[in-house]
PDB file of C-alpha atoms and ligand atoms in Angstrom:
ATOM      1  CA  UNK R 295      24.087 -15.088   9.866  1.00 55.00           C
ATOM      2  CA  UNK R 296      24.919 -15.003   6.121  1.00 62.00           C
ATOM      3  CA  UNK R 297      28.220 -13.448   4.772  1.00 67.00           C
ATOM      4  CA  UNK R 298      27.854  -9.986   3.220  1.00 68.00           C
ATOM      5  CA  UNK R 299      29.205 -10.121  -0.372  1.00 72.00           C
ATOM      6  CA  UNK R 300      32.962  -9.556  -0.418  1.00 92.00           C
ATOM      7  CA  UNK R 301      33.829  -6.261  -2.099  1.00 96.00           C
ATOM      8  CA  UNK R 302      31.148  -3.177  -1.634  1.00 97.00           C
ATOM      9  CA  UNK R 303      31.509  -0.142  -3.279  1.00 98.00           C
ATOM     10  CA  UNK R 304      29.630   3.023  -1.677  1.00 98.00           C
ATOM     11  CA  UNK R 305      28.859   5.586  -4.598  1.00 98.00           C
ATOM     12  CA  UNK R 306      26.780   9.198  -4.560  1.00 98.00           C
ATOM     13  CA  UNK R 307      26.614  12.507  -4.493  1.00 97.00           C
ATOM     14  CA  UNK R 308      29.217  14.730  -1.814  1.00 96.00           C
ATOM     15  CA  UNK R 309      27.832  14.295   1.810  1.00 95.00           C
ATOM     16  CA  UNK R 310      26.225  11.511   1.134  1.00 97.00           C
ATOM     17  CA  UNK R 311      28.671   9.635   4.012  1.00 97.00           C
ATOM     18  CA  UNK R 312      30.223   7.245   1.828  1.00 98.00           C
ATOM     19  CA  UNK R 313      33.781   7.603   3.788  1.00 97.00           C
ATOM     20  CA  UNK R 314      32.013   7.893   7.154  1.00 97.00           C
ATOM     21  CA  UNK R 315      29.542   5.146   6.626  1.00 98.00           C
ATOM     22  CA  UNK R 316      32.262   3.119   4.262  1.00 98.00           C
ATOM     23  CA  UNK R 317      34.249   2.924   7.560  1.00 98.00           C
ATOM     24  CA  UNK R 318      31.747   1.941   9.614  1.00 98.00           C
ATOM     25  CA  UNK R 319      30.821  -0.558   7.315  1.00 98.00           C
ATOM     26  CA  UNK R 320      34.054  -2.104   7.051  1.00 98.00           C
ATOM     27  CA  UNK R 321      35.012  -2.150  10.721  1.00 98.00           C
ATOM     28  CA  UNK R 322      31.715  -4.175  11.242  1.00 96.00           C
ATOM     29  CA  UNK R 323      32.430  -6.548   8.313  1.00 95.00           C
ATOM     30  CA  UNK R 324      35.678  -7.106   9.482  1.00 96.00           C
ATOM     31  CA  UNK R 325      36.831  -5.592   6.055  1.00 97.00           C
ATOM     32  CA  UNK R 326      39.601  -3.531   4.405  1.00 97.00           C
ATOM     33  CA  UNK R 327      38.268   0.533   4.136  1.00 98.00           C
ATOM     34  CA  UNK R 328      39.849   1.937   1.129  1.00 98.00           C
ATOM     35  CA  UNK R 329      38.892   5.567  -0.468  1.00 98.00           C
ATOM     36  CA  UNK R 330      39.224   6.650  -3.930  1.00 98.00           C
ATOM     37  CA  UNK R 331      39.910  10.096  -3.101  1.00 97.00           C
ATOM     38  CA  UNK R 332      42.298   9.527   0.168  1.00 98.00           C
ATOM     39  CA  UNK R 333      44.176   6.508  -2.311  1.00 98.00           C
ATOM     40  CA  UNK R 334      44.805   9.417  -5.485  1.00 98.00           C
ATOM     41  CA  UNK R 335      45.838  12.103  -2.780  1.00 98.00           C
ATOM     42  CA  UNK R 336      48.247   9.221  -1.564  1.00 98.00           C
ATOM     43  CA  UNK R 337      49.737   8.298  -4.451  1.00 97.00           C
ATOM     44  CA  UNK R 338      50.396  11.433  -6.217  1.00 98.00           C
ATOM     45  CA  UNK R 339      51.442  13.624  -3.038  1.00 98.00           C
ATOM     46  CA  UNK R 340      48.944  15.841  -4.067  1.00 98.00           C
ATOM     47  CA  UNK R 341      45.358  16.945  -2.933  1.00 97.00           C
ATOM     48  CA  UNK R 342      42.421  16.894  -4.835  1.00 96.00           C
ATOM     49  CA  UNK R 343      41.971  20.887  -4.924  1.00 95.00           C
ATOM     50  CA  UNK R 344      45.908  20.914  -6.181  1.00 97.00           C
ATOM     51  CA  UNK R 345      45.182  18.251  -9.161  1.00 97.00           C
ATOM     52  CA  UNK R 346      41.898  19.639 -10.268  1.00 96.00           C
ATOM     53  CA  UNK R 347      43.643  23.157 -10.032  1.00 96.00           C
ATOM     54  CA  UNK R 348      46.937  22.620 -11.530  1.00 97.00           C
ATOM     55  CA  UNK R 349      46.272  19.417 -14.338  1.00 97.00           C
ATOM     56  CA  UNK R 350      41.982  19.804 -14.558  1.00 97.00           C
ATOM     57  CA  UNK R 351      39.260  17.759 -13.891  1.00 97.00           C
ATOM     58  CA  UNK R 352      39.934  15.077 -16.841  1.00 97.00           C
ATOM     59  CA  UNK R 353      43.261  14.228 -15.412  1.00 98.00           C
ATOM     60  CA  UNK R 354      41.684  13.872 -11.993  1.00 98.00           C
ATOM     61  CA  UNK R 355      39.621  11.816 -14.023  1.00 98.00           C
ATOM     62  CA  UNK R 356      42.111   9.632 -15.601  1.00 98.00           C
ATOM     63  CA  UNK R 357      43.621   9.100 -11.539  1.00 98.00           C
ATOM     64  CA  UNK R 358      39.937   7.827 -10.763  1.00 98.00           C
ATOM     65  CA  UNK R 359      39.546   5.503 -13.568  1.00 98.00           C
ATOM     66  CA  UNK R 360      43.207   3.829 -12.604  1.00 98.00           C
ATOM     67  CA  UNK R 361      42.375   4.067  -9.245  1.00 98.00           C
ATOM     68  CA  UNK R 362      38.944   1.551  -9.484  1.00 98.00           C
ATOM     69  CA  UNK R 363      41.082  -0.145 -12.010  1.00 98.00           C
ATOM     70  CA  UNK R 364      43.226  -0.998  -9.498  1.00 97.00           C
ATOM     71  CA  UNK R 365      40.941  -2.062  -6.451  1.00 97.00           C
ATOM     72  CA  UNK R 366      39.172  -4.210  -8.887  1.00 94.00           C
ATOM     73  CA  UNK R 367      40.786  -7.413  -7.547  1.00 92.00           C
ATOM     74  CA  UNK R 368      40.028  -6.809  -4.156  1.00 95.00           C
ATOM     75  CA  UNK R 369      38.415  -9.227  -1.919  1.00 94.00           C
ATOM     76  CA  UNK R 370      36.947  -8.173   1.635  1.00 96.00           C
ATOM     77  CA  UNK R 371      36.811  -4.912   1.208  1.00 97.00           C
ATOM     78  CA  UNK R 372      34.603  -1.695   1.314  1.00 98.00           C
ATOM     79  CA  UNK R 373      35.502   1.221  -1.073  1.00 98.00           C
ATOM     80  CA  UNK R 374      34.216   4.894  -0.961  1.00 98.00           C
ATOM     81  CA  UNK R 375      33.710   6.670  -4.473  1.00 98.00           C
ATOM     82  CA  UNK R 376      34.025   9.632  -5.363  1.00 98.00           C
ATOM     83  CA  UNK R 377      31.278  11.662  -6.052  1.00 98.00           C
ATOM     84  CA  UNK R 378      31.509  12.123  -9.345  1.00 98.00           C
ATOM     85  CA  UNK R 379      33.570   8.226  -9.990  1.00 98.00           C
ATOM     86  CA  UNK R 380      30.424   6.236 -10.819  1.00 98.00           C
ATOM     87  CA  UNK R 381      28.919   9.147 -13.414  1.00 98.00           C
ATOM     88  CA  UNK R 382      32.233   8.191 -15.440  1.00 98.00           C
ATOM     89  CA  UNK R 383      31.062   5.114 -17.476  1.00 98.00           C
ATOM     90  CA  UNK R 384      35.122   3.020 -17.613  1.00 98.00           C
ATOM     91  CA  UNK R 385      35.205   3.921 -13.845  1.00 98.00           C
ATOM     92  CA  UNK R 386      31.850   2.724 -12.975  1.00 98.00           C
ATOM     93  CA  UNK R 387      32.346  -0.601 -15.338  1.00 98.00           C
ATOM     94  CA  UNK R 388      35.689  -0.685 -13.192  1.00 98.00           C
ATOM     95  CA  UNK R 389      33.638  -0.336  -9.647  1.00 98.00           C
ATOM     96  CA  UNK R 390      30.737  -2.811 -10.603  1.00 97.00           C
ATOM     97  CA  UNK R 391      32.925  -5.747 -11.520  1.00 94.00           C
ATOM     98  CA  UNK R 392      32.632  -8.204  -9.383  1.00 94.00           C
ATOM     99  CA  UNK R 393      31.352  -6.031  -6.566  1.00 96.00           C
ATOM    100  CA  UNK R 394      28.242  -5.014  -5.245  1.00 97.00           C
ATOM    101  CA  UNK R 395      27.675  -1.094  -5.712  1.00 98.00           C
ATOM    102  CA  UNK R 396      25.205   0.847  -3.153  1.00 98.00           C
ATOM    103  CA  UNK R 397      24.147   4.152  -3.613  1.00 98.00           C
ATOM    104  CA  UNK R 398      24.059   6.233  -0.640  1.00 98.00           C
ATOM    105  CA  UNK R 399      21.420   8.204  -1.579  1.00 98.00           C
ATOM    106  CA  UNK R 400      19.906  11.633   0.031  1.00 96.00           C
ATOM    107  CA  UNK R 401      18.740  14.967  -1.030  1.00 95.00           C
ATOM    108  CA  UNK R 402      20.355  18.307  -1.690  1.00 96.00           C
ATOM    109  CA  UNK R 403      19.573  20.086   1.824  1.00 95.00           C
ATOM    110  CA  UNK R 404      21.819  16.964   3.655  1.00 95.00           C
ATOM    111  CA  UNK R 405      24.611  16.773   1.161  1.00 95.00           C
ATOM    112  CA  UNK R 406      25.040  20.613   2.123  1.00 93.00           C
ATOM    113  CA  UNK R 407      24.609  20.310   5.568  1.00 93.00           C
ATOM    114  CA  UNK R 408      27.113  17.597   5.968  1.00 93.00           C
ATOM    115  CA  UNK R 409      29.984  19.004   3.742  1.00 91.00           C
ATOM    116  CA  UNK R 410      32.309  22.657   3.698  1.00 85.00           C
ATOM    117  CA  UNK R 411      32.193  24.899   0.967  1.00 79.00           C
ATOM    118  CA  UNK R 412      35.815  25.108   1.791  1.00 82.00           C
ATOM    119  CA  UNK R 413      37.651  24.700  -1.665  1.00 83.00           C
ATOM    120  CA  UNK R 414      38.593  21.212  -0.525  1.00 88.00           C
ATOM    121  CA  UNK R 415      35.858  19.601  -2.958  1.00 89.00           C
ATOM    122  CA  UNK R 416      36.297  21.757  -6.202  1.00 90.00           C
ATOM    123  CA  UNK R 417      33.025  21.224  -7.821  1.00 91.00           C
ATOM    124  CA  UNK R 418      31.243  21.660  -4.581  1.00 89.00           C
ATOM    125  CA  UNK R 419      30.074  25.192  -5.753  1.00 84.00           C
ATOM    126  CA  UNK R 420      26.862  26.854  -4.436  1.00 87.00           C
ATOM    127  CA  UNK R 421      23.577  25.870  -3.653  1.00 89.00           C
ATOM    128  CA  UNK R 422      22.342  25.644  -7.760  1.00 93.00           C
ATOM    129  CA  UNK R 423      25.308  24.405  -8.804  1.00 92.00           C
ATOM    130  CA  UNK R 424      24.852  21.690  -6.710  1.00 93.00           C
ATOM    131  CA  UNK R 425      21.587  21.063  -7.207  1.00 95.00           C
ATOM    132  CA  UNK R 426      21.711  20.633 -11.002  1.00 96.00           C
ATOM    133  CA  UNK R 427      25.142  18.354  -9.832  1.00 96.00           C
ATOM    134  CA  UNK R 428      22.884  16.091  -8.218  1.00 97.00           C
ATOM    135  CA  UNK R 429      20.190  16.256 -11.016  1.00 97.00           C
ATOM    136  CA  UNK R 430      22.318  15.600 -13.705  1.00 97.00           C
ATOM    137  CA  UNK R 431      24.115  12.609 -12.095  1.00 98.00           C
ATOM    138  CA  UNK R 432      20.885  10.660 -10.338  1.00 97.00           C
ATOM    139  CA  UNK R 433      20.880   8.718 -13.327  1.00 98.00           C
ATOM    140  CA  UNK R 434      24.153   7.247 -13.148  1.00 98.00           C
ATOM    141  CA  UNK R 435      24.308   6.639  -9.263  1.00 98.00           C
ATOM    142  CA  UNK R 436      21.271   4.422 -10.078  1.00 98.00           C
ATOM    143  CA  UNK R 437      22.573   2.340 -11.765  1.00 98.00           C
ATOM    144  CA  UNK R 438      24.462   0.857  -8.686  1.00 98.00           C
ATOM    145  CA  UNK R 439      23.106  -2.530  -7.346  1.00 97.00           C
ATOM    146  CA  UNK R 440      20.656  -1.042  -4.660  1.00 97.00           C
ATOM    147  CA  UNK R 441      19.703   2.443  -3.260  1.00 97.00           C
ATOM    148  CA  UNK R 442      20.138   3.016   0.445  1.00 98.00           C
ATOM    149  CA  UNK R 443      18.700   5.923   2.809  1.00 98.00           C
ATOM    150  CA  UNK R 444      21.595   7.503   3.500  1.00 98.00           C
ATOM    151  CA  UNK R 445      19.735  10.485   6.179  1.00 97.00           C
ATOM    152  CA  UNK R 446      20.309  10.016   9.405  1.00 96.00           C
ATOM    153  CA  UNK R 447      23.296   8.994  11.551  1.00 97.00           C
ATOM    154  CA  UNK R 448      26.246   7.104   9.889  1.00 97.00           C
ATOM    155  CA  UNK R 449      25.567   4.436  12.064  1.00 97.00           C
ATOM    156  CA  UNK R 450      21.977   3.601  11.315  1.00 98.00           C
ATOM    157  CA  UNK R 451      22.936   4.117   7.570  1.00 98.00           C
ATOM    158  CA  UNK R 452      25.793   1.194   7.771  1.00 98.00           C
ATOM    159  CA  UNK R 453      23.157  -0.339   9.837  1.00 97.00           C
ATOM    160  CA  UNK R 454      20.572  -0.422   6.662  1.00 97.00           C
ATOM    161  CA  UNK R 455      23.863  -0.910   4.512  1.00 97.00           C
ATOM    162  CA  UNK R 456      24.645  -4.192   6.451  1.00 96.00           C
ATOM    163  CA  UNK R 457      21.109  -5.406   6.371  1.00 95.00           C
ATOM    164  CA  UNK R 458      20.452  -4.962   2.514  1.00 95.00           C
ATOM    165  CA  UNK R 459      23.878  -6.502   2.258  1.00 93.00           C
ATOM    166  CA  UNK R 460      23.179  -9.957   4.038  1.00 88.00           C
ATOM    167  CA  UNK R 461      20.118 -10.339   2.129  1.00 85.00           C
ATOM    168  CA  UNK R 462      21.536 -10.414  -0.966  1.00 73.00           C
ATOM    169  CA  UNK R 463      24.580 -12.873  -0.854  1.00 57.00           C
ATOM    170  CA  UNK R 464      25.093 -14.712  -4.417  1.00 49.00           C
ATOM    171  CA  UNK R 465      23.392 -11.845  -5.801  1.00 50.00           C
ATOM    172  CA  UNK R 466      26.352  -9.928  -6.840  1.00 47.00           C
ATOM    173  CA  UNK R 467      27.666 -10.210  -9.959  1.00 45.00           C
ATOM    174  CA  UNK R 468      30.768 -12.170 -10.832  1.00 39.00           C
TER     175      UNK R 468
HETATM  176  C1  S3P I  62      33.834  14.855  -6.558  1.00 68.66           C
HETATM  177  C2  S3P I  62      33.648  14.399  -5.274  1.00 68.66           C
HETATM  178  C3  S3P I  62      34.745  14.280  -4.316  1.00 68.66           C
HETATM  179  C4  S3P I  62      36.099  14.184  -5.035  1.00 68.66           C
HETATM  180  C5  S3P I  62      36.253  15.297  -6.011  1.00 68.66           C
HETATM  181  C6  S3P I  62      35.151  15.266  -7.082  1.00 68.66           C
HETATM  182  C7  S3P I  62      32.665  14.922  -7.459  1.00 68.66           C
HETATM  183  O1  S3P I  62      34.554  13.108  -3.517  1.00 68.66           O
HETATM  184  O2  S3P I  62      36.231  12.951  -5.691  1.00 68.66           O
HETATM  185  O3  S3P I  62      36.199  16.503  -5.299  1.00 68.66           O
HETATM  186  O4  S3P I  62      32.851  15.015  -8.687  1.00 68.66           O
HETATM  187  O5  S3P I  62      31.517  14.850  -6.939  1.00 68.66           O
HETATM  188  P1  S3P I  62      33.448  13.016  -2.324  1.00 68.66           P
HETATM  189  O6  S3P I  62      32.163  12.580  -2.952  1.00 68.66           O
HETATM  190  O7  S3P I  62      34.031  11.985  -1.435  1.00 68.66           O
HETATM  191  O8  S3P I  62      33.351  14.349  -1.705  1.00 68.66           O
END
């Protein structure tokens, strides 16, 4: 079987089951899982709800950008976006290079069934904020490589992940 290409990057919308299906993806690769949003919690001490509430979205921002930045040079690896990451155009230059970028895409009425309103995901807000989110940022998760179905089951999603993957080794850019 051919190799998949050696750094993936999983962008879209919240709910779309980039972490879920990332992991998935990466334990059947036989690659390193990494996650934007677990890495800037990490290395700041900090959760997301704390840094967008005490220092604002823009600095959560600037953590993203660094964060790509810094998994650019990664080989054999699967990353999970952030939602919002690839709508950021130095953060999406940062996630493309080099890798091939999926979007794991599905519609509004998923993305809310798969994720809390908790406060956990600050600019998860109700059901029209969300769906002028999505609206406004469908343009930018295009832009990744290929489009996915993300619906269904995690597994079958990695499943049509994997397959879209092997069929385009040497395709990715350099
Ligand atoms: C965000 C999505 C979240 C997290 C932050 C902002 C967004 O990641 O990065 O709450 O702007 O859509 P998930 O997509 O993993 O929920």
């Amino acid at each position: 079987m051919r190799e998949a290409p050696s750094r993936v990057v999983l962008v879209g919308f919240m709910g779309a089951g980039k972490t879920t299906v990332g992991r998935i993806l990466a334990r059947r690769l036989g690659y390193v899982f990494e996650d934007m949003d677990r890495r800037i919690e990490a290395g700041t001490g900090r959760s997301i709800a704390a840094i967008f509430r005490e220092d604002g979205e823009d600095a959560f921002r600037a953590l993203e950008l660094g964060t790509a930045q810094g998994l650019a040079d990664r080989t054999r690896c699967v990353i999970a976006a952030g939602g919002g990451a690839f709508t950021r155009p130095a953060t999406r230059d940062a996630l493309r290079e080099g890798a091939t970028t999926v979007w794991l895409r599905c519609d509004l009425e998923v993305a809310l069934s798969r994720i809390a309103l908790d406060g956990s995901r600050p600019l998860a807000g109700n059901r029209d904020i969300m769906r002028a989110l999505l609206a406004e940022r469908e343009a930018s998760y295009s832009m990744a490589d290929a489009t996915v179905d993300a619906t269904g089951p995690a597994d079958e999603v990695a499943d049509r992940v994997l397959a879209l993957l092997r069929g385009r080794v040497g395709a990715h850019r350099r």
